Short mmCIF file of C-alpha atoms and ligand atoms in Angstrom, two decimals:
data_model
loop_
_atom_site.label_atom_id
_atom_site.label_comp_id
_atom_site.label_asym_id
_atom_site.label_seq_id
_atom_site.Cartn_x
_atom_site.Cartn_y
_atom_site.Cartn_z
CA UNK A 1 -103.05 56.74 188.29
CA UNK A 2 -103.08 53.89 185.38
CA UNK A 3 -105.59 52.62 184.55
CA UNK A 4 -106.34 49.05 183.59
CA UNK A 5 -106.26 48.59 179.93
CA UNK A 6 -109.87 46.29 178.82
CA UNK A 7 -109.37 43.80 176.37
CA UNK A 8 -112.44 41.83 175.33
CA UNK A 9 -112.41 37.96 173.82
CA UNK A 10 -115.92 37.86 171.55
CA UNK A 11 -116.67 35.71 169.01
CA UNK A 12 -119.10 32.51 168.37
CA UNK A 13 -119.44 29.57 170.75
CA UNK A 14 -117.05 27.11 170.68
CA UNK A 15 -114.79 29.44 168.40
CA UNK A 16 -112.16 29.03 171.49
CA UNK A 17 -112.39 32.16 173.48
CA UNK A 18 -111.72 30.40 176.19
CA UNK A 19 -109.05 28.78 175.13
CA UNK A 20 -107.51 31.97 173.91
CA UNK A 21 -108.08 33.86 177.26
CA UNK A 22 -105.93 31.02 178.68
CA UNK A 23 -103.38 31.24 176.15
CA UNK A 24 -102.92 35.29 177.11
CA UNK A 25 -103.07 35.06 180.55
CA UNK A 26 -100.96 31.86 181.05
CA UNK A 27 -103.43 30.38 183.58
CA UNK A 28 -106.50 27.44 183.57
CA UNK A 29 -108.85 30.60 184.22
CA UNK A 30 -111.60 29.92 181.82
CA UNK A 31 -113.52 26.82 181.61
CA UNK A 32 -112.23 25.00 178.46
CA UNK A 33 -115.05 22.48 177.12
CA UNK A 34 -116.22 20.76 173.91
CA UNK A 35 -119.88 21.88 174.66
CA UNK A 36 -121.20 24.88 172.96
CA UNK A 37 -121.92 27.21 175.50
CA UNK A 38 -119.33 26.35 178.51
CA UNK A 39 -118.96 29.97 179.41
CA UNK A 40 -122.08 31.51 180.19
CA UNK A 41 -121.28 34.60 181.60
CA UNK A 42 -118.46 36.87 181.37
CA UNK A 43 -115.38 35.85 182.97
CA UNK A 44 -112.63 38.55 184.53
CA UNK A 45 -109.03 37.64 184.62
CA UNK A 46 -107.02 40.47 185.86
CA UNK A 47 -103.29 40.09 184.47
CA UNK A 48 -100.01 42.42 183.78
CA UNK A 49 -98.89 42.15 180.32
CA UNK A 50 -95.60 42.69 179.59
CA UNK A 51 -95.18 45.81 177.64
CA UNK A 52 -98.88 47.02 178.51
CA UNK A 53 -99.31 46.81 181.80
CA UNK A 54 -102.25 46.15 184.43
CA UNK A 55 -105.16 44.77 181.96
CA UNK A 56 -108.63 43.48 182.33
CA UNK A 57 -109.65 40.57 180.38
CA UNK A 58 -112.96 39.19 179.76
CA UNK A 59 -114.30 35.92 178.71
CA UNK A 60 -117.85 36.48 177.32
CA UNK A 61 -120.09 34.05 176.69
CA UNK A 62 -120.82 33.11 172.69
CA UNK A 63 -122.10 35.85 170.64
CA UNK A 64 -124.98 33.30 169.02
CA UNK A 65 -126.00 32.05 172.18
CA UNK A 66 -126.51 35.60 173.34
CA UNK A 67 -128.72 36.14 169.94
CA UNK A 68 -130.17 33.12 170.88
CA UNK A 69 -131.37 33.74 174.09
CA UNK A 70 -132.53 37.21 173.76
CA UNK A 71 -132.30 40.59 174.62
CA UNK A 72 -131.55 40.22 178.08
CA UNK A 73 -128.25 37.84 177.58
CA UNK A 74 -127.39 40.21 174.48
CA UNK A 75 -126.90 43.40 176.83
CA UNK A 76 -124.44 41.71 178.29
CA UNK A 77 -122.05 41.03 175.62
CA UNK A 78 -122.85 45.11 175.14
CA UNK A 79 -122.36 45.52 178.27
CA UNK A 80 -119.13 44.00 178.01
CA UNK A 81 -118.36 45.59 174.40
CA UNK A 82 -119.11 49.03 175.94
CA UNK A 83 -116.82 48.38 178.62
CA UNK A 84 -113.69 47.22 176.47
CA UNK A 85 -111.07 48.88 174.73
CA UNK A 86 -109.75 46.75 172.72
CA UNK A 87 -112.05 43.73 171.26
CA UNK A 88 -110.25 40.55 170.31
CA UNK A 89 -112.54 38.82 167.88
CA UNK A 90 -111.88 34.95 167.64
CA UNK A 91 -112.92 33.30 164.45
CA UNK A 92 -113.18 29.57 163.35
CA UNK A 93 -112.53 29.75 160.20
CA UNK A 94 -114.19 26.48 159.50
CA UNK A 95 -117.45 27.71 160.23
CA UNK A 96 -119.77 29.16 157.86
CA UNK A 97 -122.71 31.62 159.46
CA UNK A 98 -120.52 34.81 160.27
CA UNK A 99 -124.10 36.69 160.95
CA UNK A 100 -122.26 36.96 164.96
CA UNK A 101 -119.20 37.88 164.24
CA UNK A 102 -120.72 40.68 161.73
CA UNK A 103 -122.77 42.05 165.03
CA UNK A 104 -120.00 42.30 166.72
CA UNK A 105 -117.82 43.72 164.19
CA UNK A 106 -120.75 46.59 163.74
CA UNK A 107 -121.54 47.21 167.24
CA UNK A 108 -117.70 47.56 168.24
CA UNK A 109 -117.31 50.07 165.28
CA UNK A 110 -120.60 52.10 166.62
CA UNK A 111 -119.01 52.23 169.75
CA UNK A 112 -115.46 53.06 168.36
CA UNK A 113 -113.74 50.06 169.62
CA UNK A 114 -110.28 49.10 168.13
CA UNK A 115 -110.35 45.17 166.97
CA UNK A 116 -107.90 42.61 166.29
CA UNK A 117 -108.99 39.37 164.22
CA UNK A 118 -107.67 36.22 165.63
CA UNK A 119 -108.64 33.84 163.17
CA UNK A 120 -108.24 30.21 165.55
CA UNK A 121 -107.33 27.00 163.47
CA UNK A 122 -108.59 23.93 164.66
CA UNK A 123 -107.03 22.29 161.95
CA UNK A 124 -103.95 23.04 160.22
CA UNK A 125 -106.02 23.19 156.57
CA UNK A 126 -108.44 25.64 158.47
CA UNK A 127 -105.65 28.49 157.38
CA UNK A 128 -107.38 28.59 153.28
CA UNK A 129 -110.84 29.62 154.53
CA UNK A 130 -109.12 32.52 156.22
CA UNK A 131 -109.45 34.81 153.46
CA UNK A 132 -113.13 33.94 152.47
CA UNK A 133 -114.29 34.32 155.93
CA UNK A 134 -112.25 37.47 156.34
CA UNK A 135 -114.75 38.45 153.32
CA UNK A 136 -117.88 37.32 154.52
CA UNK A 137 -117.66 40.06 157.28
CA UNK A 138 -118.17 43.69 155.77
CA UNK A 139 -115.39 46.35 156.97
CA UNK A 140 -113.37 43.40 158.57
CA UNK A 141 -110.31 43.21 156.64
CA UNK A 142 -109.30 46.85 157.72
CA UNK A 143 -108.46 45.49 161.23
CA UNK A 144 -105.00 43.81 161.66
CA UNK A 145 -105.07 40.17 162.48
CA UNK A 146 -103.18 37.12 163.45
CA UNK A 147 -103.87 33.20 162.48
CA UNK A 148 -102.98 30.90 165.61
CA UNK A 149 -104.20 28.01 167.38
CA UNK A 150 -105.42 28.92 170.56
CA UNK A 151 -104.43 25.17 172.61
CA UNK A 152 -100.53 25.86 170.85
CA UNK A 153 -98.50 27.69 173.95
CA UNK A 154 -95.91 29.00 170.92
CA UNK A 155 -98.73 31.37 169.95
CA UNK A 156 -98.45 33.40 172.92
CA UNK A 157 -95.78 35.65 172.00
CA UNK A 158 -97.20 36.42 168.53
CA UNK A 159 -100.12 37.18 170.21
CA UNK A 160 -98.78 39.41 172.77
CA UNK A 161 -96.78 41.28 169.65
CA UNK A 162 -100.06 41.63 168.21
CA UNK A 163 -101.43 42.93 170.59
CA UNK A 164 -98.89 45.62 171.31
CA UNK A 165 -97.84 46.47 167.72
CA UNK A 166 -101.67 47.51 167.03
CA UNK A 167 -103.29 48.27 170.34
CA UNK A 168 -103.19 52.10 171.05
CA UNK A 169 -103.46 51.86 175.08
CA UNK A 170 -105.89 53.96 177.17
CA UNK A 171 -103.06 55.38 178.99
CA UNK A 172 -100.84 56.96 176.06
CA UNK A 173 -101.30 60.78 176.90
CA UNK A 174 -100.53 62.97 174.65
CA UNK A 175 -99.32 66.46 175.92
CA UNK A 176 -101.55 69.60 173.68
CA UNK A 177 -98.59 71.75 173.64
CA UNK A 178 -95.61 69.61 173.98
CA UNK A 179 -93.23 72.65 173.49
CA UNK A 180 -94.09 74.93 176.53
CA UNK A 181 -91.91 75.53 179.30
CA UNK A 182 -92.93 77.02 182.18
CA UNK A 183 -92.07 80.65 182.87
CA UNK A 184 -92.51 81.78 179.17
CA UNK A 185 -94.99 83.99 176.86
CA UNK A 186 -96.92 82.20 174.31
CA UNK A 187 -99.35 84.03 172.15
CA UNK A 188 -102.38 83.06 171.20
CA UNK A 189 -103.97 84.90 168.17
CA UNK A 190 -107.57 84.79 168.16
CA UNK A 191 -109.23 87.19 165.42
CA UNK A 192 -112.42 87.70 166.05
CA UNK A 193 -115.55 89.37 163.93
CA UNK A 194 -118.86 90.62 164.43
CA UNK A 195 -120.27 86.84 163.95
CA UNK A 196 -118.05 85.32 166.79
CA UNK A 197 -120.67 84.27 169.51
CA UNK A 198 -119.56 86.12 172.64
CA UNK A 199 -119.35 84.65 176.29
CA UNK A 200 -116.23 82.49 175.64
CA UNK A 201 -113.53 80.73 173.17
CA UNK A 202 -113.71 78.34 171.16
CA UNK A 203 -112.80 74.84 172.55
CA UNK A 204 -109.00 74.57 170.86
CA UNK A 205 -108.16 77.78 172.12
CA UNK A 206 -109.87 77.69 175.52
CA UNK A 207 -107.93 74.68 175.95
CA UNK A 208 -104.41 76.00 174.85
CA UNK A 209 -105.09 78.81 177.43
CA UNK A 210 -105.91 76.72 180.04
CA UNK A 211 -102.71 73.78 179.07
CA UNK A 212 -100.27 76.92 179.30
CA UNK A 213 -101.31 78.35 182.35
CA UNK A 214 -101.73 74.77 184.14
CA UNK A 215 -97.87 74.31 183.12
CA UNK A 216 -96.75 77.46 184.99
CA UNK A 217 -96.63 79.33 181.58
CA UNK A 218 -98.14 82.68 180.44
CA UNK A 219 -100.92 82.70 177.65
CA UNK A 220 -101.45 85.97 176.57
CA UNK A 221 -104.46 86.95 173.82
CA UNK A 222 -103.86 89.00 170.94
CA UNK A 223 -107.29 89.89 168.59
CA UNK A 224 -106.26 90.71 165.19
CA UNK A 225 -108.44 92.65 162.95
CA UNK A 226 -108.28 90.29 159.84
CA UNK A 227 -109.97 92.38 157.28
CA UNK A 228 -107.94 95.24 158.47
CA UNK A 229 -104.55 93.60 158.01
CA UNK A 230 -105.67 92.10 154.67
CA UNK A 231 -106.53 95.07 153.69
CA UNK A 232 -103.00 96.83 154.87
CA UNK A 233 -104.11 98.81 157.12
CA UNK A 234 -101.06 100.21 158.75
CA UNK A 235 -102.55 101.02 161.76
CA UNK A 236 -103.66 97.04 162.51
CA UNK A 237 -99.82 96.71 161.93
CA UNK A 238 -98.59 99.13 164.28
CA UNK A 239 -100.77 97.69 166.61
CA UNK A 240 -99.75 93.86 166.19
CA UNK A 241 -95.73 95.76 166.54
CA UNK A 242 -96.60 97.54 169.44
CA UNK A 243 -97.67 94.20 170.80
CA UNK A 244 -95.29 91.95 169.86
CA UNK A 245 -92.28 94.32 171.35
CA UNK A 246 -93.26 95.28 174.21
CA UNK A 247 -92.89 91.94 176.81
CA UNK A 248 -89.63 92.43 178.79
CA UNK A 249 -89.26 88.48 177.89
CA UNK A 250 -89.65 87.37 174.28
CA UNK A 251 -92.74 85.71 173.77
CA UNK A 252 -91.29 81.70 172.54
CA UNK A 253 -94.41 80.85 170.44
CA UNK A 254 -97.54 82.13 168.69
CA UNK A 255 -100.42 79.68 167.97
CA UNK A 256 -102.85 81.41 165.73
CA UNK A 257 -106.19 80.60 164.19
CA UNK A 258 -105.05 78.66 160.74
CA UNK A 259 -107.28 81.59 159.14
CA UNK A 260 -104.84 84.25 159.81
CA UNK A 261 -101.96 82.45 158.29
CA UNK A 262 -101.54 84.43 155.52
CA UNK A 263 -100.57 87.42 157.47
CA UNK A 264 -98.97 85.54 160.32
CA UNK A 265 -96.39 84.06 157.96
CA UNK A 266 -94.90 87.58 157.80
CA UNK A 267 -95.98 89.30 160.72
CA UNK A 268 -94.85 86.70 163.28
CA UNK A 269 -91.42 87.43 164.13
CA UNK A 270 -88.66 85.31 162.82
CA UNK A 271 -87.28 84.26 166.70
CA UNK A 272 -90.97 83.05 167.63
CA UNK A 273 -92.16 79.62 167.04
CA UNK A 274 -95.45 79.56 164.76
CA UNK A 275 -98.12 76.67 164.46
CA UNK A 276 -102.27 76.70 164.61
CA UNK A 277 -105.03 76.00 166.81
CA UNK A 278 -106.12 73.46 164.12
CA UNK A 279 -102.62 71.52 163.91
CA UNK A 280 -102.34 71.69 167.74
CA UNK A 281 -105.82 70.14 167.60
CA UNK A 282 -105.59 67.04 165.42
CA UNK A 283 -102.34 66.31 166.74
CA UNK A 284 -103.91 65.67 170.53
CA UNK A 285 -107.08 64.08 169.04
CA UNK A 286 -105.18 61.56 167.03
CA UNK A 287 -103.26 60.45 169.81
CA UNK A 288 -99.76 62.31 167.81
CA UNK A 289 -100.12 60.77 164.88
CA UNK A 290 -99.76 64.79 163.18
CA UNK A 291 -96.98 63.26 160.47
CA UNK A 292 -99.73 61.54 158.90
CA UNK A 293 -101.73 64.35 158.32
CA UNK A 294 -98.71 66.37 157.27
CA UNK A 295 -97.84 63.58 154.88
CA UNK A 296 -101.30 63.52 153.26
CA UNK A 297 -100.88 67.33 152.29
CA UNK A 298 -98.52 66.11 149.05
CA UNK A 299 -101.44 64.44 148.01
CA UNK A 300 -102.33 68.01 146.39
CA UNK A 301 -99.07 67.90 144.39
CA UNK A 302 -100.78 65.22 142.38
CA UNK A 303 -104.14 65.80 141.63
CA UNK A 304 -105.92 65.81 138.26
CA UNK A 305 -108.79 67.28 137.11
CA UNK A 306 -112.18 65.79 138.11
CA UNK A 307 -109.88 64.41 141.05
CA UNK A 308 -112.77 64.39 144.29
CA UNK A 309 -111.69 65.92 147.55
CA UNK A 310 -113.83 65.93 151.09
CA UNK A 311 -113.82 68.59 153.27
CA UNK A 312 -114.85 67.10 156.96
CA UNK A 313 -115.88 68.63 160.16
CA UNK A 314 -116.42 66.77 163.15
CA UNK A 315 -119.32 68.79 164.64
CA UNK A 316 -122.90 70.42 163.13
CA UNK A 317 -121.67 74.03 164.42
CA UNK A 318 -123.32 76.87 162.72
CA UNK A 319 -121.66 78.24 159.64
CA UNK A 320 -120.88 81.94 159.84
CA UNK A 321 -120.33 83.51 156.51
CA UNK A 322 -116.48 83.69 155.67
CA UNK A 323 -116.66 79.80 157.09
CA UNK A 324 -113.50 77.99 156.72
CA UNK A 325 -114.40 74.82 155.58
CA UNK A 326 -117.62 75.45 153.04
CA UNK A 327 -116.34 79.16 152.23
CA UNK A 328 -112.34 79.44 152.59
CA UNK A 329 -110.65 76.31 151.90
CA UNK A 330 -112.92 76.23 148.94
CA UNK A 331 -112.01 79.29 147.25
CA UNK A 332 -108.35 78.12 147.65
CA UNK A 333 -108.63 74.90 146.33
CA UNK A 334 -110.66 76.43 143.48
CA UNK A 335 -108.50 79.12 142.69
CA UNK A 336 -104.95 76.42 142.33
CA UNK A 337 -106.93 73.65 141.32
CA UNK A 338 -109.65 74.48 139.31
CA UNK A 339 -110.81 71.68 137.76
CA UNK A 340 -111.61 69.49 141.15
CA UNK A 341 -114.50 68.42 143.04
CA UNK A 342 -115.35 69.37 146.56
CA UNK A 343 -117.53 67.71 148.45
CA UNK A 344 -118.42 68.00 152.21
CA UNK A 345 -119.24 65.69 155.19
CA UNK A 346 -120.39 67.60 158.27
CA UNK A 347 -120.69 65.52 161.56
CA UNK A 348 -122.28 62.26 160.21
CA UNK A 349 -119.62 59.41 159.59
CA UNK A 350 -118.07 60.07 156.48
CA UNK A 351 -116.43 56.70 156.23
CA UNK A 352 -119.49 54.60 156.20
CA UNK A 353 -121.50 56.57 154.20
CA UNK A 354 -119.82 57.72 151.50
CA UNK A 355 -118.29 56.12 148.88
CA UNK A 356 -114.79 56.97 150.51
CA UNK A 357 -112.45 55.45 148.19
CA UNK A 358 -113.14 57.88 145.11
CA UNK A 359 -111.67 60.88 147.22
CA UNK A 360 -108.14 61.46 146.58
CA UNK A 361 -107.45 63.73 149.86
CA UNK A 362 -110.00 63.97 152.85
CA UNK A 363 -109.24 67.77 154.76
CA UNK A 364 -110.22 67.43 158.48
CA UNK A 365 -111.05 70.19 161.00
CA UNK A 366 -109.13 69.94 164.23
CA UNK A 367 -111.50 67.38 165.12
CA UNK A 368 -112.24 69.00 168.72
CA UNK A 369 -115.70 68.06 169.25
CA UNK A 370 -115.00 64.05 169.23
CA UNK A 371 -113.54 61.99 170.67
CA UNK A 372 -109.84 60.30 170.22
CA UNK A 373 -111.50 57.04 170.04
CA UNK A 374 -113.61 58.21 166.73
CA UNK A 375 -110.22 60.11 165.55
CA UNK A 376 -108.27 57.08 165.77
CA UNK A 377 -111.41 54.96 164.14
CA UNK A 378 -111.32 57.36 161.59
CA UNK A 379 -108.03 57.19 160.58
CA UNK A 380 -107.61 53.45 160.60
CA UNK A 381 -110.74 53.42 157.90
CA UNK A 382 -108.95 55.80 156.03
CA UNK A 383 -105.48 53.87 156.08
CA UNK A 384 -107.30 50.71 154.75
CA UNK A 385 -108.62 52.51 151.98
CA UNK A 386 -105.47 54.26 150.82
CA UNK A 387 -107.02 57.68 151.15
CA UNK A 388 -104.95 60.33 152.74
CA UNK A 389 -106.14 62.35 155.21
CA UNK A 390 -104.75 65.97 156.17
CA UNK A 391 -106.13 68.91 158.22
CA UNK A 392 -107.22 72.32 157.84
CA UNK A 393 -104.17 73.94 159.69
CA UNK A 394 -101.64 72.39 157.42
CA UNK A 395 -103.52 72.69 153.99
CA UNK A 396 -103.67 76.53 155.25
CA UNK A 397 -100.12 77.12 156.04
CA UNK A 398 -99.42 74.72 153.00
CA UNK A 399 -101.47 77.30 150.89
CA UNK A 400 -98.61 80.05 152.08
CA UNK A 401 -96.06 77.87 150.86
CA UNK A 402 -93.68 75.09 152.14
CA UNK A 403 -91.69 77.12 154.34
CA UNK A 404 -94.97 77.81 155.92
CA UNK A 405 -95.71 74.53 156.83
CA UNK A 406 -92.10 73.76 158.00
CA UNK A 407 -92.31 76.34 159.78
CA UNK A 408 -95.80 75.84 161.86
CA UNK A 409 -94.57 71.53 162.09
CA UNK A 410 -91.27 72.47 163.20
CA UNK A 411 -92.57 73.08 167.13
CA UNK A 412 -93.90 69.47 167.23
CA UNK A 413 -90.88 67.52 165.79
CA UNK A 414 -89.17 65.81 168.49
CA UNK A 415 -91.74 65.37 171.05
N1 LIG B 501 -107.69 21.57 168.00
C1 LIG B 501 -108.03 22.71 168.55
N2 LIG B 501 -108.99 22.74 169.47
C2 LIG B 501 -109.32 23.89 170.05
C3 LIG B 501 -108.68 25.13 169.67
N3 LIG B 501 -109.20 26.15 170.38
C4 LIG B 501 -110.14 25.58 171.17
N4 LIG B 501 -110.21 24.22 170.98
C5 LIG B 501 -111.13 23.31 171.63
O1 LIG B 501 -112.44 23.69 171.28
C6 LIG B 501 -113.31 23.56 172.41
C7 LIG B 501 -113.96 24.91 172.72
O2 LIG B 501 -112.97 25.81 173.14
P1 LIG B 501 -113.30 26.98 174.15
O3 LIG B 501 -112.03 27.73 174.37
O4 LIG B 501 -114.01 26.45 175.36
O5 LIG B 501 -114.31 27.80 173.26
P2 LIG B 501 -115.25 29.01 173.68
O6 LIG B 501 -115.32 29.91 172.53
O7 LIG B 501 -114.77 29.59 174.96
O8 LIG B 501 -116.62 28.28 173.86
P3 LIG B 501 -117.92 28.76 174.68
O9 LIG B 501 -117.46 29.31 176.00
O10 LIG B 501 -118.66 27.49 174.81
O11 LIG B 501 -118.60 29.74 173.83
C8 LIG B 501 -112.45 23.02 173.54
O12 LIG B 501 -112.57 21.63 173.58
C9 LIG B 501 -111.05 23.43 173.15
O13 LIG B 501 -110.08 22.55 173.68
C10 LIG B 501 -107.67 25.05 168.68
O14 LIG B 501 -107.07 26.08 168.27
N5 LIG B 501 -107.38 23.83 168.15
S1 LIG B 502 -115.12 69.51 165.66
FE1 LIG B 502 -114.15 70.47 163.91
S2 LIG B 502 -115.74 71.74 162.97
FE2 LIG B 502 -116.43 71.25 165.04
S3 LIG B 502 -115.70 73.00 166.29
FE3 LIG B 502 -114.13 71.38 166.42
S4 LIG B 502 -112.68 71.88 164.82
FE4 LIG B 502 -114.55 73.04 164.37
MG1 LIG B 503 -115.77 29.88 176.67
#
């Protein structure tokens, strides 16, 4: 089943909400009046937007008025904000308090709502205070936006283009392992020590088992003894051999813990496909937008010394001791670039409270314990800032050289 798509009109009375519902749904359904304050409540339009499909749209009443009157009237332009997916801000540029619009602006990115600025000109030489309102409302100018005037029917196809060159819709699935075909083997390499907590797997690899056997596929485990294979152990190896040749079908992929990519990149067969938990991971939460986390890996290739890079994880779990993001990635980055500076964000948001722009490459777990809707947030506030972004997968295989990380991308190229 689709579901509806919710875009929400906010913004200050009299800013022309109303006017701009009308202008996106073709149709006299909002009351359009001079006095401040016409819509008092929020106002449902249901419509089918070409390219989109079945949306909700709601008229809410002005942001100040709901300051105005209190707590009770505020909830429900929360209510409504909560609801939404995508929030269309209107601003009159010819106004001067932007203490509303700067509520809404932080409440929607609490609640990890995607905006789009539509800056309404009542008059023509409203366009020059675009920029110094634009400025008067922190973390604004990251969002795309569009000038218009919201009575002008010519607007509506901008708008719509808008819209659907920057909205990512609620119903854009995103398959986790895009490559599997039912009837085959995949591996999944899990390596476990004496610190793994028992009773089940971890969330990216519980989920690959459970996408490959849903899709009529086989998903069968394989725990490798790290330290022994490091180590050379040619007994791990036999055993990893003994495994690998014994299906009656060839196995068409292995998806391994990133960890264990320095031995997979020889040990996995040359006629099996190879990528990561991790890659798999970021890929799904960002809604397939992997290429710009692959693309943010050649960020390495140019940094300097005293350069700052941030390891982030999404979640507070407990750190083991051979951790990969405070103990591994570390010693890697240490050993080929020794004169940088790691620091480390764990859980909290990284974007608002650091001083993001002085990193010159943020390395992000798979991302597993959040949700797409923070993802997606997260990289938008990087992309406005310039910083690239790439992920703990891919700066592991990376470490193992480029044919590595061809290697574990090629699976998700062409899906
Ligand atoms: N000239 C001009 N007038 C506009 C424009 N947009 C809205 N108006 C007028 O401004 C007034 C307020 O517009 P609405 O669309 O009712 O504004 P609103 O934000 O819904 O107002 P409330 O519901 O009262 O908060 C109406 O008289 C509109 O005709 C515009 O782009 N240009
Ligand atoms: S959110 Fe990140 S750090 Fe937390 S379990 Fe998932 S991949 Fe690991
Ligand atoms: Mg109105």
């Amino acid at each position: 089943m689709t579901e509806r798509d919710i875009i929400g009109i906010f913004g200050k009375m009299n800013s022309g909400k109303s006017s701009l519902m009308n202008l996106l749904t073709q149709q006299e359904t909002s009351i359009v009046d001079p006095t401040p304050g016409t819509t008092t409540d929020t106002k449902i339009t249901l419509a089918e937007i070409h390219g989109l499909g079945p949306a909700k749209i709601m008229d809410t009443a002005g942001f100040d008025e709901q300051l105005q009157l209190g707590d009770k009237k505020r909830k429900k332009s929360i209510a409504a904000l909560k609801e939404c997916d995508l929030v269309l801000l209107v601003i009159d540029p010819s106004t001067s308090d932007f203490e509303p619009e700067q509520s809404i602006v932080s409440e929607a990115r609490k609640l990890d709502k995607q905006i789009i600025t539509v800056y309404n000109l009542f008059r023509e030489s409203d366009r020059k205070n675009v920029p110094e309102s634009e400025g008067m409302i922190d973390k604004l100018g990251s969002y795309p936006k569009i000038i218009l005037n919201a009575l002008d029917i010519g607007y509506r196809q901008p708008l719509l283009e808008t819209v659907l060159n920057n909205y990512i819709p609620r119903n854009l699935t995103v398959e986790l392992l895009p490559f599997v075909e039912p009837g085959e083997f995949y591996i999944l390499n899990i390596p476990m020590d004496e610190e793994t907590p028992p009773g089940r797997y971890l969330r990216p690899q519980a989920m690959a088992e459970e996408y490959i056997t849903r899709h009529w596929a086989f998903p069968v485990s394989y725990r490798m003894n790290l330290t022994k294979a490091r180590a050379g152990d040619p007994a791990e190896r036999a055993r990893w051999n003994d495994f690998i040749n014994n299906f009656t079908r060839r196995p068409k992929a292995i998806i391994t813990d990133s960890q264990a990519m320095d031995i997979m990149k020889d040990w996995a067969p040359d006629d099996m496909a190879l990528t990561t938990f991790s890659i798999m991971m970021i890929n799904y939460m960002s809604r397939g937008r992997l290429s710009e986390f692959v693309n943010g890996i050649m960020a390495l290739n140019t940094l300097k010394p005293g350069d700052h890079i941030l390891i982030a994880e999404a979640c507070n779990h407990s750190r083991i001791k051979e951790d990969i993001g405070t103990v591994q990635i570390p010693k890697l980055l240490r050993k080929f670039y020794p004169d940088i500076l790691i620091d480390h964000a764990f859980g909290r948001e990284f974007v608002d409270d650091l001083d993001i722009q002085h990193f010159k490459l943020v390395i992000h777990c798979g991302g597993c314990m959040i949700s797409n809707q923070r993802m997606v947030a997260r990289l938008r506030d990087l992309n406005s800032t310039g910083v690239p972004i790439t992920n703990y997968g891919i700066f592991l295989s990376f470490m193992q050289g480029e044919k590595t990380l061809e290697r574990v991308i090629r699976p998700w190229i062409n899906y």
